[in-house]
Tab-separated table of C-alpha atoms in Angstrom:
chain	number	residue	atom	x	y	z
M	1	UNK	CA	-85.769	-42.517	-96.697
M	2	UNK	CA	-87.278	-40.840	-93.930
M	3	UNK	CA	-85.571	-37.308	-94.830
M	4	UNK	CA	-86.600	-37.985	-98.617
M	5	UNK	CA	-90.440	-38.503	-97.374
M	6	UNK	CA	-89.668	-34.835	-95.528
M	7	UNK	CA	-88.506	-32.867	-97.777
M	8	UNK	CA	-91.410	-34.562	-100.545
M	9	UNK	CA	-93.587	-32.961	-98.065
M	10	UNK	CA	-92.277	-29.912	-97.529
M	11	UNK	CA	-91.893	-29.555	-101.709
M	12	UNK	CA	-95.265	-30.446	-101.663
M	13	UNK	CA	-96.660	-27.845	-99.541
M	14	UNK	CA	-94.834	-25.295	-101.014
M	15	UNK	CA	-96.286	-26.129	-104.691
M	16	UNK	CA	-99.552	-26.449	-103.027
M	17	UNK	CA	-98.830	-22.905	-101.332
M	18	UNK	CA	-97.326	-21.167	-104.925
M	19	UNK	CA	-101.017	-23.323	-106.647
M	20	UNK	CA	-103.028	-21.403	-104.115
M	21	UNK	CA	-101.698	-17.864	-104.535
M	22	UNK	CA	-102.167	-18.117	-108.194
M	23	UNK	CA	-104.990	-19.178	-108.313
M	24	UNK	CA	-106.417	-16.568	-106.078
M	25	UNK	CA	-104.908	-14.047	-108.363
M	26	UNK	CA	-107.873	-12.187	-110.207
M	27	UNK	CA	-106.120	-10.936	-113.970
M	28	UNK	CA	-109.157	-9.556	-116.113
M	29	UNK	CA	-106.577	-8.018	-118.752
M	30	UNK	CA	-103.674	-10.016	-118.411
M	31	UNK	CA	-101.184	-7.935	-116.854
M	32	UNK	CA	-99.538	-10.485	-114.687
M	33	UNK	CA	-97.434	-13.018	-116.805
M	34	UNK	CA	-98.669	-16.399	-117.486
M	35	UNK	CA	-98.001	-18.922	-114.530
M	36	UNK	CA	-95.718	-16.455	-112.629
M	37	UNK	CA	-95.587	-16.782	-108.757
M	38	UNK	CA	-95.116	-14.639	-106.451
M	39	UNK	CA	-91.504	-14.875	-104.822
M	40	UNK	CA	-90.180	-14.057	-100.991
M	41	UNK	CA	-86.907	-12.932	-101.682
M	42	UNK	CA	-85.982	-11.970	-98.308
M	43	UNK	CA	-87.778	-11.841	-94.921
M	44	UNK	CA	-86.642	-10.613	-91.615
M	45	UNK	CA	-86.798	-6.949	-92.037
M	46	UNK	CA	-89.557	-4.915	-89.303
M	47	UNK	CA	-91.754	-3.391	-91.568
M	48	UNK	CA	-90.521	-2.604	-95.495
M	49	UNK	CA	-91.799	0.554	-97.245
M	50	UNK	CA	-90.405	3.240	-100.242
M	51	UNK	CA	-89.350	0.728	-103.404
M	52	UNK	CA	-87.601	2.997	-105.987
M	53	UNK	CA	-86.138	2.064	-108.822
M	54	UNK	CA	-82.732	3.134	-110.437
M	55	UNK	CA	-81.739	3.449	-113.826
M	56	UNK	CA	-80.109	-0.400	-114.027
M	57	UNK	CA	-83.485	-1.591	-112.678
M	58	UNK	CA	-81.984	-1.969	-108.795
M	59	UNK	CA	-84.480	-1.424	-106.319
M	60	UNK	CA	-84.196	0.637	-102.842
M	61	UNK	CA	-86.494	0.128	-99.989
M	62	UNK	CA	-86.566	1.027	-96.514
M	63	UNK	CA	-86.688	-0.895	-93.241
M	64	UNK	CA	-88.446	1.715	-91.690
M	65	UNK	CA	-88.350	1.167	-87.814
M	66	UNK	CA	-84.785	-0.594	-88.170
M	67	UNK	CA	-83.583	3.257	-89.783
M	68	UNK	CA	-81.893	1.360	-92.607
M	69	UNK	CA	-81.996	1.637	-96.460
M	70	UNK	CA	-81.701	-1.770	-98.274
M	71	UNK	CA	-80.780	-2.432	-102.425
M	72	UNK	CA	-82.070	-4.886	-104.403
M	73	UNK	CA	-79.801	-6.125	-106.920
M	74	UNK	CA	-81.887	-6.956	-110.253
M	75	UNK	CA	-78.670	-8.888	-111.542
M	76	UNK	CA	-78.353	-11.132	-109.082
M	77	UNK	CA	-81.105	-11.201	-106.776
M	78	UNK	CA	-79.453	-10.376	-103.848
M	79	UNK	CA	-79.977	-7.622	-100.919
M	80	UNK	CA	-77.676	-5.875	-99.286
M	81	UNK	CA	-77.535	-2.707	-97.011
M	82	UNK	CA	-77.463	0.817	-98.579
M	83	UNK	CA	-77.553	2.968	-95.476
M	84	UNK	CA	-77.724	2.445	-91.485
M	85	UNK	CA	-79.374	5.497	-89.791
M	86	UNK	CA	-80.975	6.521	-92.561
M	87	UNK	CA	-83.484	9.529	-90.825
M	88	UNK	CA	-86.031	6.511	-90.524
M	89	UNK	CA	-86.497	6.928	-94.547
M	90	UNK	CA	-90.139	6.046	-95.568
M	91	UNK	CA	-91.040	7.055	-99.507
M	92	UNK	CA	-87.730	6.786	-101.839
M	93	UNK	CA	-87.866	8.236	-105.336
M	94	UNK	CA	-85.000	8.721	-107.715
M	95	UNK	CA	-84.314	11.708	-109.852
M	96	UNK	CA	-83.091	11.561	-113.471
M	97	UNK	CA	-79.902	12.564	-112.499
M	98	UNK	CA	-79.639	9.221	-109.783
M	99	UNK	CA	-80.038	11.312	-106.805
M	100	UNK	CA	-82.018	9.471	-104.355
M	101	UNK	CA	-85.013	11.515	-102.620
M	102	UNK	CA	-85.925	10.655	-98.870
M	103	UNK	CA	-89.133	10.740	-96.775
M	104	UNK	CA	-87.142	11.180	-94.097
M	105	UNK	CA	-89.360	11.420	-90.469
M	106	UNK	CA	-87.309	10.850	-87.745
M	107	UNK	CA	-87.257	14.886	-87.441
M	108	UNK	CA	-89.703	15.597	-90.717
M	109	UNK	CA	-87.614	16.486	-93.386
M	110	UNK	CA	-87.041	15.925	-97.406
M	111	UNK	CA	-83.707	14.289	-97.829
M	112	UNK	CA	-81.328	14.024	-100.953
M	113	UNK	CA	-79.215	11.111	-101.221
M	114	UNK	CA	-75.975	10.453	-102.944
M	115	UNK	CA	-76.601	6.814	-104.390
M	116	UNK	CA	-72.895	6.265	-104.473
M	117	UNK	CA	-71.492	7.407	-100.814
M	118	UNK	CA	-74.846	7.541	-99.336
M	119	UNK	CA	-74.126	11.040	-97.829
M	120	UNK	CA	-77.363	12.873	-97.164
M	121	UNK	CA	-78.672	16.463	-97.820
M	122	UNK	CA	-81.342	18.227	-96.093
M	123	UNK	CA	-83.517	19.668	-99.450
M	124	UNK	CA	-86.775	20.619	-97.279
M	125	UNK	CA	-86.405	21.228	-93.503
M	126	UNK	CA	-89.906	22.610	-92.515
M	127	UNK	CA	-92.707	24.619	-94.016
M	128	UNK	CA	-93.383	28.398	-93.223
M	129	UNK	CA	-91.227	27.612	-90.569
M	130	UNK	CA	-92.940	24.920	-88.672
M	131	UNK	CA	-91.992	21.268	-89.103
M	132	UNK	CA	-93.608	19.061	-91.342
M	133	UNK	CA	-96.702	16.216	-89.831
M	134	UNK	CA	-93.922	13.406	-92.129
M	135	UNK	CA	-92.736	13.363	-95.412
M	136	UNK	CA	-94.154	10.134	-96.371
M	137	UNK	CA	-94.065	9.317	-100.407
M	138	UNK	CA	-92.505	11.284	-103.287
M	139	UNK	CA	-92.740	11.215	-107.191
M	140	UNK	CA	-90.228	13.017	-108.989
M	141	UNK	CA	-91.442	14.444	-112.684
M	142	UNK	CA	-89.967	14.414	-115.455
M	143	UNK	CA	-89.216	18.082	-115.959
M	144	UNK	CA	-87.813	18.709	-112.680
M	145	UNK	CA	-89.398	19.235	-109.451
M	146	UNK	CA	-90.966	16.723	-107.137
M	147	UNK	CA	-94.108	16.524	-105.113
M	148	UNK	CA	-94.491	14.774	-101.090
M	149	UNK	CA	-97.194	14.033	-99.282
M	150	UNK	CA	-97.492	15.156	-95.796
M	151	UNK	CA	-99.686	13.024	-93.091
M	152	UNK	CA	-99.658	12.395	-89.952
M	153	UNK	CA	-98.025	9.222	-88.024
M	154	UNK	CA	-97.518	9.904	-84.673
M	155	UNK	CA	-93.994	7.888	-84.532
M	156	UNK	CA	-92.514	6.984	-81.004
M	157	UNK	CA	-89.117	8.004	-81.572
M	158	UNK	CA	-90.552	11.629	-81.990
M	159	UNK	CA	-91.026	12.093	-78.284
M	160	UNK	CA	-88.747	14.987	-76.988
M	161	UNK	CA	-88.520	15.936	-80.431
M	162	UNK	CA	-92.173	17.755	-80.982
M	163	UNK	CA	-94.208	15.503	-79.451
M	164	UNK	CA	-97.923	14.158	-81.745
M	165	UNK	CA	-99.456	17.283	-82.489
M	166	UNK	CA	-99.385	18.739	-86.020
M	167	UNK	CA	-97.490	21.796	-86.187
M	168	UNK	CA	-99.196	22.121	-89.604
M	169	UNK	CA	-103.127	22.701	-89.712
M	170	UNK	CA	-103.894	19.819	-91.788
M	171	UNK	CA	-102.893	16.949	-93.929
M	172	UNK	CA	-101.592	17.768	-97.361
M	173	UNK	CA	-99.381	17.532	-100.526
M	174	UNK	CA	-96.356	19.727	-101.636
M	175	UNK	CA	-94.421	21.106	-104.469
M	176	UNK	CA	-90.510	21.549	-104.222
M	177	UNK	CA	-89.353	22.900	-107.459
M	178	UNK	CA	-86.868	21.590	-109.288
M	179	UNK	CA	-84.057	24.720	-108.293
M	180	UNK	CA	-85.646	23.858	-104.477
M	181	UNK	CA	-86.309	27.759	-104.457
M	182	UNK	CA	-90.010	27.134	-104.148
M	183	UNK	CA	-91.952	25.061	-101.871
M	184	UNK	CA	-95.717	25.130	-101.777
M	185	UNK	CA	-99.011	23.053	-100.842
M	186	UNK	CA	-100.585	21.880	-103.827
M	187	UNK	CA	-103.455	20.381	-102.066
M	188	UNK	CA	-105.425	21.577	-98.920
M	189	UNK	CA	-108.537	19.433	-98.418
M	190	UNK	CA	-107.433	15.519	-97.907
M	191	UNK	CA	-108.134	13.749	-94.929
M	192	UNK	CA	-104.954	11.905	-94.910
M	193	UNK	CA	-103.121	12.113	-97.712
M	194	UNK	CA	-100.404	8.736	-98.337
M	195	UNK	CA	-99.598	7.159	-101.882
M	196	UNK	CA	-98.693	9.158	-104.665
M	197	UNK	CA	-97.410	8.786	-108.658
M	198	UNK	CA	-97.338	10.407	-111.786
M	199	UNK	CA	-97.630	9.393	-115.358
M	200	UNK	CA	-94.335	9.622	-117.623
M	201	UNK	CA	-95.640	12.730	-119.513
M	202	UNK	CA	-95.762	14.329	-116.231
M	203	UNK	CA	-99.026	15.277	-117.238
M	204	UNK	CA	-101.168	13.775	-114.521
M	205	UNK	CA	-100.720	12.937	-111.045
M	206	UNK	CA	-102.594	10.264	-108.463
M	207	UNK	CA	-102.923	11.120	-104.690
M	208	UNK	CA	-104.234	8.368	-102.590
M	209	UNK	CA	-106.293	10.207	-99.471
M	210	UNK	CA	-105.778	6.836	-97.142
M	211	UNK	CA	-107.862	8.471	-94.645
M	212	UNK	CA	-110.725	9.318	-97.077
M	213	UNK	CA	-110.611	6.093	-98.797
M	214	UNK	CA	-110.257	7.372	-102.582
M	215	UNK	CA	-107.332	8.379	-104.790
M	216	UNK	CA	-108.104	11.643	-106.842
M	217	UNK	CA	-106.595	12.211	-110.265
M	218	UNK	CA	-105.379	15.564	-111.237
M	219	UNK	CA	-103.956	17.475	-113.880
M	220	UNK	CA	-100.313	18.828	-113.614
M	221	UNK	CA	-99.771	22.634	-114.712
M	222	UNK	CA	-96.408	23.734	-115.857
M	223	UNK	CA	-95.421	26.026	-112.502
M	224	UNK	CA	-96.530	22.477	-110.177
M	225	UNK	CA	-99.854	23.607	-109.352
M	226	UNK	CA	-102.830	21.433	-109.446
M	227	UNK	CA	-105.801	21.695	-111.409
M	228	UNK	CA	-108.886	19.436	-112.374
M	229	UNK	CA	-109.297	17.176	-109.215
M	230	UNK	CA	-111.401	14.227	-110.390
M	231	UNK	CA	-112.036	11.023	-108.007
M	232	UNK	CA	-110.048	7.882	-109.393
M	233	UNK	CA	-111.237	5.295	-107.693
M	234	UNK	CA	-113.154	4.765	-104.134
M	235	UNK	CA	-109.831	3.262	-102.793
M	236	UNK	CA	-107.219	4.671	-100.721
M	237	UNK	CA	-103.757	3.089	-100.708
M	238	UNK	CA	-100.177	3.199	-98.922
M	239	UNK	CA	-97.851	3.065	-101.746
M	240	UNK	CA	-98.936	3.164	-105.811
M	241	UNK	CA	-97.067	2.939	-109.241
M	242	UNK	CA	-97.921	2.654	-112.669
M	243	UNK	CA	-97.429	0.345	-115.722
M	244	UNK	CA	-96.896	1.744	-119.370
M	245	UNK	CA	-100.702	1.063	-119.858
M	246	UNK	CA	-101.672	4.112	-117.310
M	247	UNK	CA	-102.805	0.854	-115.357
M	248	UNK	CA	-102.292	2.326	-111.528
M	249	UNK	CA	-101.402	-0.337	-108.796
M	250	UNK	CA	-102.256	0.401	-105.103
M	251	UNK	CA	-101.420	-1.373	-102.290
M	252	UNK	CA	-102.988	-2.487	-98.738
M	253	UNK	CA	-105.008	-5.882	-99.167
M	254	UNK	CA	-102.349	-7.086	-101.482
M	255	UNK	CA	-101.979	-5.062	-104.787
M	256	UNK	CA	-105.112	-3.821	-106.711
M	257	UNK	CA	-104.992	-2.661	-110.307
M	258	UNK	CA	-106.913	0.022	-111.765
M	259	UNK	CA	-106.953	1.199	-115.499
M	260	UNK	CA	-106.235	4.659	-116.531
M	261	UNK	CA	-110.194	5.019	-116.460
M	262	UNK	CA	-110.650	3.713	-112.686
M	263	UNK	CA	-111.441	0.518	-113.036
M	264	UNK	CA	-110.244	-2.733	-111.506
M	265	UNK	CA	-108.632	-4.826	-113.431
M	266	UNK	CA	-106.728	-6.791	-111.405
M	267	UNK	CA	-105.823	-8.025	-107.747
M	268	UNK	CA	-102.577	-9.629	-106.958
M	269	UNK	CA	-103.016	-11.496	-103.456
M	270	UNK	CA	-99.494	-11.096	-100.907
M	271	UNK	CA	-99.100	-13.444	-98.167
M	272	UNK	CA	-98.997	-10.354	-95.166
M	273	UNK	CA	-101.529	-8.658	-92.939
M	274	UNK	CA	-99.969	-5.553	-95.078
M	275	UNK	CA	-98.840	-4.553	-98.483
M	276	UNK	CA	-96.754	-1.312	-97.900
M	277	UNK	CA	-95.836	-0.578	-101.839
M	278	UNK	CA	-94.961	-1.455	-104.988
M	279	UNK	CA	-93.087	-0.547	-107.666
M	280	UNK	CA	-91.446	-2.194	-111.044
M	281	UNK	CA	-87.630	-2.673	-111.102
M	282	UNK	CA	-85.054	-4.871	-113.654
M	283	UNK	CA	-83.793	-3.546	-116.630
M	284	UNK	CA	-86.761	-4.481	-118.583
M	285	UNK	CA	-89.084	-3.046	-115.795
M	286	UNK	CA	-90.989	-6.101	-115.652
M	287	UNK	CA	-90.554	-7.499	-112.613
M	288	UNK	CA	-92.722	-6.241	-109.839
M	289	UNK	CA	-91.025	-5.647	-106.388
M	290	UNK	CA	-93.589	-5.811	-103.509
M	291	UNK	CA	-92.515	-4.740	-99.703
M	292	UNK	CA	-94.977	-6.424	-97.015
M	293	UNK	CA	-94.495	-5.735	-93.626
M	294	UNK	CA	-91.645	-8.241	-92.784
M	295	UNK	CA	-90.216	-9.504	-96.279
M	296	UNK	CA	-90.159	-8.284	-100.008
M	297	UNK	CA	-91.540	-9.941	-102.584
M	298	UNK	CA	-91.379	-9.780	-106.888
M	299	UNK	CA	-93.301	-11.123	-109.043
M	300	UNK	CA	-93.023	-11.554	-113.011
M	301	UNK	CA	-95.220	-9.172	-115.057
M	302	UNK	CA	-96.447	-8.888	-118.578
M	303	UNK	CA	-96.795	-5.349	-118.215
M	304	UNK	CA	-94.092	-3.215	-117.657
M	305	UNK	CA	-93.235	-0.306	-115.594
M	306	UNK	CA	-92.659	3.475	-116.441
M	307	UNK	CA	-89.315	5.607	-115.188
C-alpha cells in the first residue's frame, strides 16, 4: 500500500511537471502539435550540441566535452554511440550523399565522416595557412558546397596546442565549395558569429551573431558569396533550424520561433539552464529533437522539418 501511495505520487508529480511545461508553452500559430509534451529521452551526457538529421530521420549529436558522437534511432527510440574520440565534434550536418560533416575543434578543423565505418577525413585544415578560432555549426546546400561558422571558444584541451589567441583577425563565416577547391570568408563584420541554416531552395541563409545578439538574413549567390544582409531578428542563438513554413527556430532560453518575416511566433520552454540546438528528425520530420546541456529531448510537432 505504502509503495502504491509512492509511486501515485511520483505519477503525480510528473503529470503535474508535463501540465506545467505545456502550459508555459507560448504557440501563436500552432506549430507545436496539440497536447504534445516535451520528452527526456536520455540524460547523462556533459553537455549535447550538433543534431543532424539523416535521410531515415536518425538523428546525430555530439557529447561535446566527452569527444563522442551519439545516434538517435527514430525507429525505436533508442541511443547508442556513433564515434569515441570524435575531434571533440560540435556542429554536425549531413550531405545529400550521407556523408557526415564535423565541427571538429579539438585542433580546428572541418571533418568528413563516413556514416557507416565512422572513419574521418580532414576536408578543411586551416585558413590562409593559420588555424581556424573553431569550426562550430555547418549547413550544407542543396547544390553542393557548405558554409561554417568560425568563433571563438577558448577550449581547455587546446593548451599546448595554440594556446587562446585567434590566429585569425576576427570572427567569421566560410564557404567550402562543393569540389573543396575553394575556401573563402563570406562574412567579415560579426561579433561572434554561432548558429547557422539555410532554406531548402538554398536561396537564403540565417547567421546568428551570438555575440551581437541578432541573426542576419542573407541572400545566397550561385558562386557562395553573400549578398543583401538584412537583420532577422534582435536575437542571437547557439544552434537554429527551420520548418517547411520558413518558420526559423533558435535556441538558448529554450527554443524561440520566428516566421520567415522575423517575428515570434512561438516559444517552446526546456527544462535546462541551456538549449544548445535543435533540429527535426523521423521519417516524417516531425518530431523535434532538442539537445540541453546534460540530456536530449523531442517533442511532437505539427510543423515539419526541411532536408
Amino acid at each position: 500500500m505504502q509503495m502504491n501511495f509512492k509511486c501515485s505520487l511520483t505519477l503525480t508529480a510528473l503529470l503535474l511537471s508535463s501540465f506545467s511545461l505545456l502550459a508555459q508553452i507560448e504557440d501563436k500559430r500552432g506549430v507545436v502539435a496539440k497536447n504534445a509534451e516535451l520528452v527526456k529521452v536520455q540524460d547523462g551526457f556533459k553537455f549535447t550540441e550538433g543534431p543532424a538529421v539523416n535521410r531515415m530521420g536518425d538523428i546525430f549529436f555530439t557529447d561535446q566535452p566527452n569527444d563522442k558522437i551519439y545516434k538517435w534511432s527514430a525507429g525505436s527510440n533508442k541511443i547508442e554511440l556513433f564515434k569515441d574520440g570524435a575531434g571533440r565534434s560540435n556542429g554536425l550536418y549531413f550531405q545529400l550523399d550521407g556523408t557526415l560533416i564535423s565541427a571538429a575543434d579539438l585542433q580546428n578543423e572541418l571533418w568528413a565522416i563516413d556514416q557507416n565505418t565512422g572513419k574521418e577525413t580532414v576536408i578543411v585544415p586551416s585558413f590562409r595557412g593559420k588555424k581556424l578560432n573553431g569550426p562550430n555549426d555547418v549547413w550544407v546546400r542543396p547544390s553542393g558546397g557548405l558554409y561554417f561558422t568560425d568563433p571563438l571558444y577558448p577550449r581547455p584541451y587546446w593548451e599546448g596546442i595554440r594556446g587562446k589567441d585567434m590566429e585569425q583577425d576576427g570572427q567569421h563565416v566560410y564557404f567550402l565549395s562543393a569540389d573543396r577547391s575553394e575556401l573563402f570568408r563570406v562574412t567579415e563584420d560579426l561579433t561572434q558569429p554561432n548558429g547557422i541554416v539555410g532554406t531548402p531552395d538554398g536561396k537564403t541563409l540565417y547567421v546568428a551573431d551570438i555575440g551581437a545578439k541578432k541573426t542576419w538574413k542573407y541572400d545566397v549567390l550561385p558562386d557562395g558569396y553573400l549578398t543583401n544582409k538584412t537583420l532577422f531578428c534582435e536575437m542571437g542563438s547557439d544552434g537554429m533550424t527551420i520548418d517547411d513554413k520558413g518558420n526559423v527556430y533558435l535556441t538558448g532560453k529554450g527554443v524561440t520561433v520566428f516566421d520567415k518575416n522575423g517575428t515570434q511566433i512561438a516559444h517552446i520552454p526546456v527544462p535546462a539552464d541551456w538549449t544548445a540546438n535543435v533540429v527535426f528528425g523521423a521519417l516524417d520530420r516531425r518530431t523535434m529533437f532538442i539537445t540541453a546541456m546534460d540530456a536530449v529531448y523531442t517533442l511532437q510537432m505539427k510543423t515539419r522539418g526541411v532536408w
